[in-house]
Coordinates of C-alpha atoms in Angstrom, one line a residue:
Chain A
M12 CA 109.7 97.7 80.4
V13 CA 109.6 97.7 84.1
T14 CA 106.7 97.0 86.1
L15 CA 105.6 98.1 89.6
G16 CA 103.0 95.3 90.1
T17 CA 102.8 93.1 93.1
E18 CA 103.1 90.4 90.5
T19 CA 106.7 90.8 90.3
G20 CA 106.8 89.4 93.8
R21 CA 110.3 89.3 95.3
A22 CA 111.9 89.3 92.0
P23 CA 115.2 91.1 91.9
I24 CA 114.8 94.7 91.2
L25 CA 114.4 95.4 87.6
R26 CA 116.4 98.1 85.8
P27 CA 114.7 99.5 82.9
M28 CA 116.4 98.5 79.7
Q29 CA 115.7 101.6 77.7
S30 CA 113.3 104.4 78.0
T31 CA 111.2 105.6 75.0
V32 CA 110.0 108.5 76.8
A33 CA 111.2 111.4 74.8
T34 CA 112.5 114.4 76.9
A35 CA 110.8 117.7 76.1
E36 CA 113.3 120.0 77.7
P37 CA 114.3 123.2 75.9
S38 CA 117.8 123.5 77.0
G39 CA 120.8 122.5 79.0
V40 CA 119.9 118.7 79.0
E41 CA 121.8 116.2 76.8
P42 CA 119.4 114.6 74.3
T43 CA 120.2 111.1 75.5
S44 CA 119.2 111.7 79.1
Q45 CA 116.5 109.4 80.3
V46 CA 113.4 110.6 82.1
V47 CA 112.8 108.6 85.2
L48 CA 110.1 110.5 86.8
E49 CA 107.5 112.6 85.0
A50 CA 104.6 114.7 86.5
R51 CA 102.0 115.8 84.0
D52 CA 99.3 118.4 85.0
L53 CA 99.8 117.1 88.5
N54 CA 97.2 118.8 90.9
V55 CA 97.4 117.8 94.6
Y56 CA 94.4 118.4 96.9
Y57 CA 94.2 118.3 100.8
G58 CA 90.4 117.9 101.2
D59 CA 88.9 120.8 99.0
F60 CA 92.2 122.8 99.2
R61 CA 94.2 122.6 96.1
A62 CA 97.9 122.7 97.3
V63 CA 99.6 122.3 94.0
Q64 CA 98.3 123.2 90.6
D65 CA 99.2 122.0 87.0
V66 CA 102.8 120.9 87.7
N67 CA 104.7 119.6 84.8
L68 CA 108.0 118.2 85.8
D69 CA 110.7 115.8 84.6
C70 CA 113.5 114.0 86.5
H71 CA 116.3 112.6 84.7
K72 CA 118.5 109.6 85.3
G73 CA 121.7 110.0 87.1
Q74 CA 120.9 113.8 87.8
I75 CA 120.1 115.6 91.0
T76 CA 116.9 117.7 90.4
A77 CA 116.4 120.5 92.9
L78 CA 113.0 121.7 93.9
I79 CA 113.3 125.4 95.3
G80 CA 110.8 128.1 96.2
P81 CA 109.1 129.9 99.2
S82 CA 107.4 128.3 102.1
G83 CA 104.1 126.8 101.2
C84 CA 104.8 126.6 97.5
G85 CA 104.2 122.8 97.4
K86 CA 107.7 121.6 96.7
T87 CA 107.3 118.9 99.4
T88 CA 103.8 118.0 98.3
V89 CA 105.1 117.4 94.9
L90 CA 108.1 115.3 96.2
R91 CA 105.9 113.1 98.2
C92 CA 103.6 112.3 95.1
F93 CA 106.7 110.7 93.6
N94 CA 106.8 107.8 96.2
R95 CA 103.1 107.9 97.2
M96 CA 103.8 109.1 100.6
N97 CA 100.8 111.3 100.3
D98 CA 98.7 108.2 100.4
L99 CA 99.3 108.3 104.1
I100 CA 97.4 111.4 104.5
A101 CA 93.7 110.4 104.4
S102 CA 92.4 113.8 102.9
A103 CA 95.1 113.9 100.1
R104 CA 94.3 113.2 96.5
I105 CA 95.8 113.9 93.3
E106 CA 94.8 114.7 89.8
G107 CA 96.9 114.5 86.7
S108 CA 99.7 111.7 86.2
V109 CA 102.9 110.8 87.7
T110 CA 104.8 108.2 86.0
Y111 CA 108.0 106.4 86.6
H112 CA 109.6 105.1 83.4
G113 CA 106.3 105.7 81.8
I114 CA 104.4 103.6 84.2
D115 CA 101.6 105.4 86.1
L116 CA 102.5 105.5 89.7
Y117 CA 99.0 105.7 90.7
G118 CA 97.6 103.0 88.1
P119 CA 96.1 99.6 88.8
Q120 CA 99.6 97.9 88.2
A121 CA 101.4 100.0 90.8
D122 CA 101.7 98.8 94.4
A123 CA 102.5 101.4 96.9
G124 CA 105.1 99.2 98.7
E125 CA 107.0 98.3 95.4
V126 CA 106.9 102.1 94.4
R127 CA 108.6 103.1 97.8
R128 CA 111.1 100.5 97.2
R129 CA 112.3 101.8 93.9
I130 CA 111.8 105.4 94.9
G131 CA 113.3 105.9 98.4
M132 CA 113.0 108.9 100.6
V133 CA 115.2 111.0 103.2
F134 CA 113.1 113.2 105.5
Q135 CA 113.6 116.6 106.8
K136 CA 114.3 115.5 110.4
P137 CA 116.5 112.6 110.7
N138 CA 114.2 109.8 111.8
P139 CA 116.3 106.7 112.5
F140 CA 114.2 104.0 114.1
P141 CA 114.7 103.3 117.9
K142 CA 116.8 100.4 117.2
S143 CA 120.5 99.5 116.7
V144 CA 122.5 101.0 113.7
Y145 CA 122.5 97.5 112.3
D146 CA 118.7 96.9 112.5
N147 CA 118.0 100.5 111.1
V148 CA 120.0 99.6 107.9
A149 CA 118.6 95.9 107.7
F150 CA 115.0 96.8 108.2
G151 CA 114.5 97.6 104.6
P152 CA 115.9 94.3 103.3
R153 CA 114.1 92.4 106.1
V154 CA 110.6 93.7 105.3
N155 CA 111.3 93.0 101.8
G156 CA 112.1 89.2 102.6
E157 CA 115.9 89.0 103.0
R158 CA 116.7 86.6 105.9
D159 CA 120.1 85.5 105.2
K160 CA 122.4 86.8 107.9
K161 CA 125.4 87.0 105.7
R162 CA 123.7 88.7 102.9
L163 CA 122.3 91.2 105.5
D164 CA 125.7 91.8 106.8
E165 CA 127.0 92.5 103.4
I166 CA 124.1 94.8 102.6
V167 CA 124.5 96.7 106.1
E168 CA 128.3 97.3 105.4
R169 CA 128.0 98.4 101.8
S170 CA 125.0 100.7 102.5
L171 CA 126.8 102.2 105.4
R172 CA 130.1 102.5 103.2
G173 CA 127.7 104.1 100.5
A174 CA 126.6 106.7 103.0
A175 CA 130.1 107.5 104.1
L176 CA 129.2 106.3 107.7
W177 CA 130.9 103.0 107.9
D178 CA 134.1 104.1 109.3
E179 CA 132.4 106.0 112.2
V180 CA 130.0 103.2 113.2
K181 CA 131.5 99.8 112.3
D182 CA 132.5 99.3 115.7
R183 CA 129.2 100.2 117.4
L184 CA 126.7 98.5 115.1
D185 CA 124.7 97.4 118.0
A186 CA 124.4 100.8 119.6
S187 CA 121.3 102.7 119.1
G188 CA 120.8 104.9 116.0
L189 CA 119.2 107.5 118.3
G190 CA 122.7 107.9 120.0
L191 CA 124.4 109.2 116.9
S192 CA 124.8 112.9 116.1
G193 CA 122.4 114.7 113.8
G194 CA 124.6 114.5 110.9
Q195 CA 125.4 110.8 111.3
Q196 CA 121.6 110.1 112.0
Q197 CA 120.8 111.5 108.5
R198 CA 123.6 109.7 107.0
L199 CA 122.1 106.6 108.6
C200 CA 118.8 107.3 107.2
I201 CA 120.5 107.7 103.8
A202 CA 122.3 104.1 104.3
R203 CA 118.9 102.7 105.2
T204 CA 117.4 104.0 102.1
I205 CA 120.0 102.9 99.7
A206 CA 120.0 99.4 101.6
V207 CA 116.8 98.5 99.5
D208 CA 118.6 99.4 96.4
P209 CA 116.2 102.0 95.1
E210 CA 116.7 103.6 91.8
V211 CA 115.7 107.1 92.9
V212 CA 116.2 108.8 96.2
L213 CA 113.9 111.7 97.1
M214 CA 115.3 114.0 99.8
D215 CA 113.1 116.5 101.7
E216 CA 115.3 119.3 102.9
P217 CA 117.8 116.7 104.2
C218 CA 120.3 119.3 105.8
S219 CA 117.7 121.7 107.2
A220 CA 118.3 120.3 110.7
L221 CA 122.1 119.9 110.4
D222 CA 125.1 122.2 111.0
P223 CA 127.3 123.4 108.1
I224 CA 129.8 120.5 108.5
A225 CA 127.3 117.8 108.5
T226 CA 125.7 119.6 105.5
A227 CA 128.8 119.6 103.6
R228 CA 129.3 116.0 104.3
I229 CA 125.8 115.2 102.9
E230 CA 126.3 117.4 100.0
D231 CA 129.6 115.6 99.1
L232 CA 127.8 112.2 99.5
M233 CA 125.0 113.4 97.0
Q234 CA 127.6 114.1 94.5
E235 CA 129.2 110.7 95.0
I236 CA 126.0 108.6 94.8
K237 CA 124.3 110.5 91.9
Q238 CA 125.9 108.1 89.4
Q239 CA 124.0 105.3 90.9
Y240 CA 120.9 106.9 92.1
T241 CA 118.6 109.5 90.6
I242 CA 118.1 112.2 93.2
V243 CA 115.3 114.8 93.8
I244 CA 115.9 117.1 96.5
V245 CA 113.7 119.8 98.1
T246 CA 115.7 122.7 99.6
H247 CA 115.2 125.9 101.1
N248 CA 118.9 126.8 100.6
M249 CA 119.2 128.2 97.3
Q250 CA 123.0 128.0 97.5
Q251 CA 122.7 124.4 98.2
A252 CA 120.5 124.0 95.0
A253 CA 123.1 125.7 93.1
R254 CA 126.0 123.7 94.5
V255 CA 124.5 120.3 94.2
S256 CA 121.9 120.0 91.5
D257 CA 122.0 119.5 87.7
R258 CA 118.6 121.0 87.2
T259 CA 116.4 123.1 89.3
A260 CA 112.6 123.6 89.3
F261 CA 111.4 126.9 91.0
F262 CA 108.0 126.9 92.5
T263 CA 106.0 129.9 93.8
T264 CA 102.7 130.5 95.3
E265 CA 99.8 132.3 94.2
V266 CA 96.5 133.3 95.6
N267 CA 94.0 130.7 94.6
P268 CA 90.4 132.4 93.7
E269 CA 88.8 129.1 94.7
S270 CA 89.8 129.2 98.3
D271 CA 91.7 132.6 99.1
R272 CA 94.6 130.3 100.0
R273 CA 97.9 130.1 98.3
T274 CA 98.4 127.5 95.9
G275 CA 101.7 126.1 94.7
R276 CA 102.8 126.4 91.0
L277 CA 105.8 125.4 89.2
V278 CA 107.2 128.6 87.4
E279 CA 109.9 127.0 85.5
I280 CA 112.4 124.1 85.3
D281 CA 115.7 124.3 83.6
D282 CA 119.4 123.7 83.8
T283 CA 120.6 124.9 87.2
R284 CA 123.2 127.3 85.8
K285 CA 120.4 128.8 83.7
I286 CA 118.0 129.2 86.6
F287 CA 120.7 131.0 88.6
S288 CA 122.3 133.0 86.0
N289 CA 119.7 133.8 83.2
P290 CA 116.2 132.5 84.1
S291 CA 113.3 132.8 81.7
D292 CA 110.9 133.9 84.3
S293 CA 111.2 137.3 86.0
R294 CA 109.8 135.8 89.3
T295 CA 112.6 133.2 89.3
E296 CA 115.2 135.9 88.9
A297 CA 113.6 138.0 91.7
Y298 CA 113.7 134.8 94.1
V299 CA 117.2 133.6 93.3
S300 CA 118.5 137.0 93.5
G301 CA 117.1 137.4 97.0
K302 CA 114.3 139.9 96.2
F303 CA 111.5 138.1 97.7
G304 CA 111.0 134.7 99.7
Chain B
M15 CA 131.7 164.1 141.0
S16 CA 133.9 163.9 138.1
T17 CA 132.5 163.3 134.6
V18 CA 134.3 159.9 134.6
E19 CA 132.5 158.9 137.8
V20 CA 129.2 160.0 136.5
V21 CA 129.6 157.9 133.4
R22 CA 130.7 154.8 135.7
E23 CA 127.8 155.4 137.9
A24 CA 125.3 155.4 135.0
A25 CA 127.0 152.3 133.7
R26 CA 126.6 150.3 136.8
I27 CA 124.3 147.5 136.2
S28 CA 122.2 145.9 138.9
L29 CA 121.3 142.2 139.2
A30 CA 119.4 142.6 142.4
D31 CA 115.9 141.2 142.7
T32 CA 113.3 143.8 142.0
T33 CA 110.2 141.6 142.2
S34 CA 107.6 143.4 144.2
R35 CA 106.5 142.2 147.5
A36 CA 102.9 141.4 146.3
R37 CA 104.2 139.0 143.5
R38 CA 106.5 137.3 145.8
G39 CA 103.7 136.7 148.2
R40 CA 101.3 135.2 145.5
D41 CA 104.2 132.9 144.7
A42 CA 104.6 131.8 148.2
V43 CA 100.6 131.2 148.4
F44 CA 100.6 129.2 145.3
L45 CA 103.6 127.0 146.4
G46 CA 101.8 126.6 150.0
A47 CA 98.6 125.4 148.2
L48 CA 100.6 122.7 146.3
W49 CA 102.2 121.4 149.3
L50 CA 98.9 121.3 151.1
S51 CA 97.3 119.3 148.3
L52 CA 100.2 116.8 148.4
L53 CA 100.0 116.5 152.1
V54 CA 96.3 115.7 152.1
A55 CA 97.0 112.8 149.7
I56 CA 100.1 111.4 151.5
V57 CA 98.4 111.7 155.1
T58 CA 95.4 109.9 153.7
L59 CA 97.3 107.1 152.3
A60 CA 99.6 106.8 155.3
T61 CA 96.6 106.8 157.7
L62 CA 94.9 104.0 155.7
V63 CA 98.1 101.9 155.4
T64 CA 99.1 102.2 158.9
S65 CA 95.8 101.6 160.5
T66 CA 95.5 98.4 158.2
L67 CA 98.9 97.4 159.0
V68 CA 98.6 97.8 162.8
T69 CA 95.2 96.0 162.9
G70 CA 96.1 93.2 160.5
I71 CA 99.9 92.4 161.0
G72 CA 99.0 90.1 163.9
S73 CA 96.9 87.9 161.5
L74 CA 99.3 87.9 158.7
D75 CA 100.9 84.5 158.9
L76 CA 101.2 81.4 156.8
R77 CA 98.0 80.0 158.2
L78 CA 96.1 82.8 156.5
V79 CA 97.3 81.6 153.2
S80 CA 97.2 77.8 153.8
S81 CA 93.7 77.7 155.3
F82 CA 90.3 78.3 153.5
P83 CA 87.4 80.6 154.8
S84 CA 85.5 79.3 157.8
P85 CA 82.9 80.6 160.1
F86 CA 85.3 80.3 163.0
A87 CA 88.0 83.0 163.1
A88 CA 90.5 80.9 164.5
D89 CA 90.5 78.5 161.5
A90 CA 89.8 81.1 158.8
G91 CA 92.2 81.6 155.9
L92 CA 92.0 83.2 152.4
Q93 CA 93.5 80.7 150.0
S94 CA 90.4 80.0 147.9
A95 CA 89.9 83.7 147.7
L96 CA 93.5 84.4 146.6
F97 CA 93.2 81.7 144.0
G98 CA 89.8 82.7 142.8
S99 CA 91.1 86.3 142.4
L100 CA 94.2 85.0 140.4
W101 CA 92.1 82.9 138.2
V102 CA 89.7 85.7 137.5
T103 CA 92.0 88.5 137.2
I104 CA 94.6 86.7 135.1
T105 CA 92.0 85.3 132.7
S106 CA 90.2 88.5 132.2
G107 CA 93.6 90.4 132.0
V108 CA 95.0 88.2 129.3
V109 CA 91.8 88.2 127.0
S110 CA 91.1 91.8 127.3
L111 CA 94.6 92.6 126.5
V112 CA 94.6 90.7 123.4
V113 CA 91.2 92.0 122.3
A114 CA 92.0 95.6 123.3
L115 CA 95.4 95.5 121.5
G116 CA 93.4 94.5 118.4
T117 CA 90.8 97.0 118.6
A118 CA 93.3 100.0 119.3
I119 CA 95.6 98.9 116.4
Y120 CA 92.6 98.8 114.0
L121 CA 91.2 102.1 115.2
E122 CA 94.7 103.7 115.3
E123 CA 96.6 102.4 112.3
F124 CA 94.1 100.9 109.9
A125 CA 90.7 102.6 110.2
D126 CA 89.9 105.7 108.2
P127 CA 89.7 108.4 111.0
R128 CA 87.1 110.3 108.9
S129 CA 84.6 107.5 108.8
R130 CA 81.5 108.0 110.8
I131 CA 81.4 104.4 112.1
Q132 CA 85.0 104.9 113.4
R133 CA 83.9 108.1 115.3
L134 CA 80.8 106.3 116.6
V135 CA 83.0 103.5 118.0
T136 CA 85.4 105.7 119.7
V137 CA 82.6 107.6 121.6
N138 CA 80.9 104.3 122.4
I139 CA 84.1 103.0 124.0
Q140 CA 84.9 106.2 125.9
T141 CA 81.3 106.1 127.3
L142 CA 81.7 102.3 128.2
A143 CA 84.9 103.1 130.2
G144 CA 82.8 105.4 132.4
V145 CA 79.9 102.9 133.1
P146 CA 79.7 102.0 136.8
S147 CA 81.0 98.5 137.5
I148 CA 77.6 97.3 138.9
V149 CA 76.1 97.8 135.6
Y150 CA 78.6 95.4 134.2
G151 CA 77.6 93.0 137.0
I152 CA 74.1 93.1 135.9
L153 CA 74.9 92.5 132.4
G154 CA 77.1 89.4 133.3
L155 CA 74.4 88.3 135.4
A156 CA 71.8 88.4 132.7
F157 CA 74.0 87.1 129.9
F158 CA 76.8 85.1 131.3
V159 CA 75.3 83.4 134.5
R160 CA 71.7 83.1 133.1
K161 CA 70.7 82.5 129.4
P162 CA 72.0 82.6 126.6
F163 CA 75.3 81.5 128.0
D164 CA 74.0 79.8 131.2
W165 CA 77.5 79.5 132.9
G166 CA 76.0 79.8 136.3
F167 CA 78.0 81.4 139.2
T168 CA 81.4 80.3 138.0
V169 CA 84.9 81.6 137.4
G170 CA 84.1 81.7 133.8
A171 CA 81.2 84.1 134.0
A172 CA 83.2 86.4 136.4
A173 CA 86.2 86.6 134.1
A174 CA 83.8 87.4 131.1
T175 CA 82.2 90.0 132.9
L176 CA 85.4 91.7 134.1
T177 CA 86.9 91.4 130.7
M178 CA 84.0 93.4 129.4
M179 CA 84.5 95.9 132.4
V180 CA 88.4 96.3 131.7
L181 CA 88.2 96.3 127.8
P182 CA 87.2 99.9 127.2
L183 CA 89.8 101.1 129.7
M184 CA 92.5 99.1 128.1
I185 CA 91.4 100.2 124.7
V186 CA 91.6 103.8 125.5
A187 CA 95.0 103.4 127.1
S188 CA 96.5 101.4 124.1
R189 CA 95.2 103.9 121.7
E190 CA 96.8 106.6 123.5
A191 CA 100.1 104.9 123.6
L192 CA 99.9 104.1 119.8
K193 CA 99.0 107.8 119.1
A194 CA 102.1 108.9 121.2
V195 CA 104.5 107.1 118.6
P196 CA 105.9 109.7 116.3
P197 CA 104.5 109.9 112.8
S198 CA 108.0 110.0 111.5
L199 CA 108.7 106.5 112.7
R200 CA 105.8 105.2 110.5
E201 CA 106.9 107.3 107.5
G202 CA 110.4 105.9 107.8
A203 CA 108.9 102.3 107.7
Y204 CA 106.6 103.0 104.7
A205 CA 109.3 104.7 102.7
L206 CA 111.5 101.5 102.7
G207 CA 108.5 99.5 101.1
A208 CA 107.2 98.0 104.5
T209 CA 103.5 97.1 104.5
R210 CA 101.1 98.6 106.9
W211 CA 101.2 95.5 109.1
Q212 CA 104.9 95.2 108.9
T213 CA 105.2 98.9 110.0
V214 CA 102.7 98.4 113.0
R215 CA 104.4 95.1 114.0
K216 CA 108.0 96.0 113.9
Q217 CA 108.1 99.7 114.5
V218 CA 104.9 101.2 116.1
L219 CA 104.1 98.3 118.5
P220 CA 107.5 98.0 120.0
A221 CA 107.6 101.8 120.7
A222 CA 104.0 101.8 122.1
V223 CA 104.9 99.0 124.5
P224 CA 105.6 100.9 127.6
G225 CA 102.4 102.9 127.4
I226 CA 100.3 99.9 126.6
A227 CA 101.9 98.0 129.7
T228 CA 101.2 101.0 132.0
G229 CA 97.5 101.3 130.7
S230 CA 96.8 97.6 130.8
I231 CA 98.2 96.9 134.3
L232 CA 96.0 99.7 135.5
G233 CA 93.1 98.0 134.0
V234 CA 94.0 94.7 135.6
S235 CA 94.5 96.4 139.0
R236 CA 91.0 97.5 138.6
A237 CA 89.8 94.0 137.9
L238 CA 91.7 92.7 140.9
G239 CA 90.2 95.2 143.4
E240 CA 86.6 94.9 142.2
S241 CA 83.8 93.6 144.2
A242 CA 80.6 95.1 143.3
P243 CA 79.8 93.2 140.0
L244 CA 81.1 90.0 141.5
I245 CA 78.6 90.0 144.4
L246 CA 75.8 89.9 141.6
L247 CA 77.9 87.1 139.9
G248 CA 77.7 84.9 143.0
A249 CA 81.1 85.0 144.3
L250 CA 80.5 83.3 147.7
A251 CA 82.2 84.2 150.9
Y252 CA 82.9 80.7 152.3
V253 CA 84.3 78.5 149.6
S254 CA 86.5 75.8 151.1
Y255 CA 88.2 74.7 148.0
N256 CA 90.2 76.4 145.2
P257 CA 88.9 76.8 141.6
T258 CA 90.1 74.0 139.3
S259 CA 88.4 75.2 136.2
F260 CA 86.2 78.0 134.6
A261 CA 83.1 76.1 135.7
S262 CA 84.3 76.1 139.5
D263 CA 82.5 78.2 142.2
F264 CA 84.9 80.9 143.5
T265 CA 85.2 83.8 145.7
V266 CA 87.6 86.7 145.4
L267 CA 89.7 88.8 147.9
P268 CA 87.7 91.9 147.8
L269 CA 84.6 90.0 148.7
L270 CA 86.1 88.0 151.5
I271 CA 87.3 91.3 152.9
F272 CA 83.9 92.7 152.7
K273 CA 82.3 89.7 154.4
W274 CA 84.8 89.5 157.1
S275 CA 84.8 93.3 157.9
T276 CA 81.0 92.8 158.4
E277 CA 81.2 90.0 160.8
V278 CA 80.5 90.7 164.5
Q279 CA 83.4 89.0 166.0
V280 CA 86.4 91.4 166.5
E281 CA 88.9 88.6 165.2
F282 CA 87.5 89.0 161.9
R283 CA 88.2 92.6 161.6
A284 CA 92.0 91.6 162.0
L285 CA 91.6 89.0 159.4
A286 CA 90.1 91.5 157.0
A287 CA 93.0 93.9 157.6
A288 CA 95.4 91.1 156.8
A289 CA 93.7 90.2 153.6
I290 CA 93.7 93.8 152.7
I291 CA 97.5 93.6 153.3
V292 CA 97.7 90.7 150.9
L293 CA 95.6 92.5 148.3
L294 CA 97.8 95.6 148.6
A295 CA 100.9 93.5 148.1
M296 CA 99.5 92.1 145.0
L297 CA 98.5 95.5 143.5
L298 CA 102.0 96.8 144.4
A299 CA 103.7 93.8 142.5
L300 CA 101.4 94.6 139.5
N301 CA 102.5 98.2 139.4
L302 CA 106.2 97.0 139.8
V303 CA 105.8 94.9 136.8
A304 CA 104.4 98.0 134.8
I305 CA 107.4 100.1 136.0
V306 CA 110.0 97.4 135.0
I307 CA 108.3 96.9 131.5
R308 CA 108.3 100.5 130.9
D309 CA 112.0 101.1 132.0
R310 CA 113.2 98.2 130.0
S311 CA 111.6 99.4 126.7
R312 CA 112.0 103.0 127.3
I313 CA 113.1 105.0 124.1
S314 CA 114.4 108.5 124.3
W315 CA 113.4 110.3 121.2

């Protein structure tokens, strides 16, 4: 079993040996697939407002899970629960459980820093640090204790290659990351994320600020790296979800009698082909066929 | 007119200015008012600087810096005041920068913004930033010069008092600088497993340096030009030796200028003007430092 506790110190990242968590998926999933992230009866509140209600969701190893749905349906909120980024919002709190290989992400043995090292995140707007390309990628390993220059060089090169950016930036590793184009900046952020060798990469609408060519490159990249990293992606672009993901979760909003505001709910999660061709719920069908949203 | 011509006529598009005369007039009036405000500021400053330069340039020589204050205009210089100003300003600047940075980082990056204590502290600091400097002088006299600290009329007491005066300004400025750092930068660092302190030290602080430098140097400039509280703290006009420790007697440039300009002999007025030039040069140098720091560490988002 893996632990997320601080007591693991700087030990090399432990890969889970096996998972005993059974998958409870009805269709489209191989029985052997392993659940990495699991949300059970997840409710997220901002102050008194319930943003997300009763979400049950599994993400499987080596797969791309897409979260789709109209604006305000809570997909980003759910995504940010998976690496405790909501901790940074003072008014946010959660009910229910989110587990990583069966370990409660919000439990006493889980340290937020360790959680985020294993479950990385790429943001909607590329947010490179105002530092050199090299320092951007080396930041993660450095804050996690890597000091050796040679090892850092290796990590930087491997991560930039992994993010399909190496050939474009190898001659200007000392140039500012902010001088790159938008698509390059986003791939730099992906390189930065995989530099700490996470098991999961969360992506929050990673292509929404990019042009179609840059988007295609990121989508190709996702396919290349999904063997190594379990990916969860939030996207507004249904075609993108259909193109890249193995499984798709459809969220919608419902007026909440508690607050008159709209609360996000998960409608269904299933094999992507099924969601886009023959969904179980009529709301999903209406959304994916473009009838609303 | 043929049909073709009619159609052409109708299709003719004009880009000529159709702004009404009244609208254009209002535009001109507004622009004129802006120019006038600018003129007032520039003329005032220019008059001040020129009259000071004209009066003081004759007395501005090496002797002014190499001699000590004296009751005789022919012998009088400002060395002890210059060193007194440097001692007091540098000490209070360094101490308040360190304390202000700590306070600002805590309040912006660590404290829960919803806590009542945090809000109380914020209001308190903002109020303190507006307190007249003479009040700080009285405070310094009561606490540092007399008991419980009992430091007497010394450099130390003056530096401590000016530190208290400058602190709120620097805290407010540093907080604003930290606030201006985009949240996405923090998120990026946290998402890589960085701790809060690592995020602050390696990403947020470097990005906030330009703002902090500008704000702090404004605070230091204020300390350098301050005279009111120092009158209460016993800055003497005629000190004929430089401070050697925090326990030394001292005087500062603004006070010497004040004393000199109230002397009856005309020669002292020229000396006062020359001392003003020295003080202005120091302020200008400080501002230059701020500009250099800002430009060196500028980040374009």
